[in-house]
Amino acid sequence: MASDDELSLLLIVVDVNPLWWGRKAQEEPEFSLSKCIDAIMVLGNSHLVMNRNNRLAVIASHCQESHFLYPSKHWKGGDFASDENSAGSRDGKFELLTVANDLIVQEIKHLTARTQVRGQQTDTLLAGSLAKALCYIHRVTKQLEAGQEMKSRILVIKAAEDCASQYMNFMNVIFAAQKQGVLIDACVLDAESGLLQQACDITGGLYLKIPQTTSLGQYLLWVFLPDPDQRSQLVLPPPVHVDYRAACFCHRNLIEIGYVCSVCLSIFCNFSPICTTCETAFKIALPPVLKAKKKKPKLGT
Amino acid sequence: MDEEPERAKRWEGEFERTWELLVEDESGSLKPSVEDILFKAKRKRVIESQGQIRLGMMRHMYIVLDASRTMEDQDLKPNRLTSTLKLLEFFVEEYFDQNPISQLGIIATKNKRAEKLTDLAGNPKKHIEALKRAVDTTCSGEPSLYNSLSLAMQNLKHMPGHTSREVLVIFSSLTTCDPANIYDLIKTLKSTKIRVSIIGLSAEVRVCTVLARETGGTYHVILDESHFKELLMYHVKPPPASSSSECSLIRMGFPQHTLVSISDQDSKPSFSMAHLDSTVGPGLTLGGYYCPQCKAKYSELPVECKVCGLTLVSAPHLARSFHHLFPLDAFKEIPLEEHQGERFCEGCQGDLKEQNVYICPSCESVFCMECDLFIHDTLHCCPSCVHSQP
């Protein structure tokens, strides 16, 4: 059991890509963004109730920005009495949970109302949200009192597909999370995500693709609520097989044996004399050239 | 031999009043000024490392550890040897974290001889175990710089040309006992392009200065334990590649990790090749990494296949080195009063309280000091620049 000095921070990153949610609303009207947010609030409340010292944060990841739904910058914590929206808890619920729920709902409404998708930016900026999440975790860790330990984990709820252009930033974030000891769990609603599989494998988190989206709340409570210490005692979904093969830069095929440039670390499937990325010419080991023996000119008489 | 003018010695310079650097704040605490000094040192490291220079990513480094009589001195607590071993463990972890495809070896020198503690290998565990075991060694005799350097050279000579060959010497004695002329060895080291850097624990020794200067390395003498740590961390980053290092295409394998469970019918337990030379008995394991060329099994990567000689890595190992190739620019530092926007840090969502704020040059977002350090040391990408990608 966790002692009083150990706190656990759960940071939920929700993918609110409006294109994916809009398309989903037409295919499956019973699972909408508000149902998803409900399930997330249930998970958040349960986490806060598990231990007095637990903390929660929620980030919405959109196409243009990542926004902290909770704690929000417009709300200075600890100010329950003078909050004009909720004059005390209406149904006898713990104050903190009421405030959290109301804030999350309010902020997500503002976010979806004010942002518009511009041009070609249709991919969710997941790497940016994770980077901000790590900065937040770093700040909270620094602000702890002496003697308190904090274990943090990030739960990513992913809806849209992966964006290949974010690969490098994503990998930087994953390595930073591994260094800080932060687990990254992933709950995928639709398409399998290779990037998140790698993230979960490297940081030691759980990856799950949900078979039925309507029972999202159940999966969240069953799989992602327990702390990492208790996970060894539960029978959880088995780890997925992660494909760590590299893709060659010339054809984008997955290769098992390749050639790596020693300067820029780009991967090629065939040997070529010049690296296309950094344009260094390579030395090719040639067999030693034998000089032809000079025939002595016959001395003419 | 002595073409460069020597730097002026410390006692020849101006009289420095170093106690005036520490200033008490209102409550009489020295903590803010100490933190300020540490922070400035960190910033200096970030700013110095800018520039588009070619770095030597694949490194082969030997650490030469002085285990002579002077290492029992207690000016570093509890004694120099224990403190050095502790810092070296930390160094080994950071080294493999920042350079995953590099290799490291450890040599210890005492009693006028040099012996290898570990061979050149890419697995941090072996080195850390060897360092832990070395805590019990008795420090005696004199070190031999010649013997340890020639032992390192014998191994580094055979390394391929595209890797950087380095030796890091932790030297605490003021003397060395050599069987032959060390200046000849220095010439040989220079011709085989081995870069020797030295960290001195006692005082500046002339032969070390010459050695570092001729081979292109650095020589520093520590002031205290935190300075020692900082000097070690300086060697974690890849050094600029020398112009004579060859660039070549290295053939590497990317094995798949096969995870089989006991209930799987076709799974057969097999031996891992990594146990061929370890003292732990061979273990039968079910899953692992199979070399794509010869199908030998290994339990961890990166490793060089013992059967066919192919270097086996996984794609994240290469990805770890990418941030060296695309370094993040240093942020602009401006005082809090000049900043017109909201007093709000974009990274951690906290209020800006310190004296200075930091602005990213490409996306103009503002960050607090803690986020700035975190972003440059660990994260290597600006959170807001990621958002403005097309």
XYZ file of C-alpha atoms in Angstrom, chain B residues 2 23 36 46 48 55 63 72-73 81 99 110 116 129 140 145 175 206 208 242 255 259 271 277-278 330 337-338:
28
model
C 57.265 23.478 -26.986
C 25.526 37.199 -1.821
C 22.367 30.908 -9.678
C 24.301 24.667 -23.640
C 28.960 26.425 -26.070
C 30.338 14.855 -34.632
C 38.828 4.759 -19.376
C 43.567 6.389 -0.853
C 43.783 10.037 -0.021
C 38.886 5.658 -5.257
C 25.830 7.305 -27.435
C 48.811 0.230 -10.301
C 42.152 -4.536 -18.300
C 29.515 -4.638 -12.352
C 49.270 0.480 -4.059
C 50.958 5.960 -17.943
C 54.460 10.587 -10.942
C 53.602 18.546 -17.380
C 49.802 15.219 -19.130
C 38.551 14.968 -36.699
C 16.725 -8.007 -35.452
C 8.197 -12.891 -27.681
C 20.787 -20.607 -25.488
C 32.052 -15.690 -22.160
C 30.205 -14.755 -19.028
C 19.687 28.276 -27.065
C 10.163 43.453 -16.860
C 10.755 43.654 -20.584
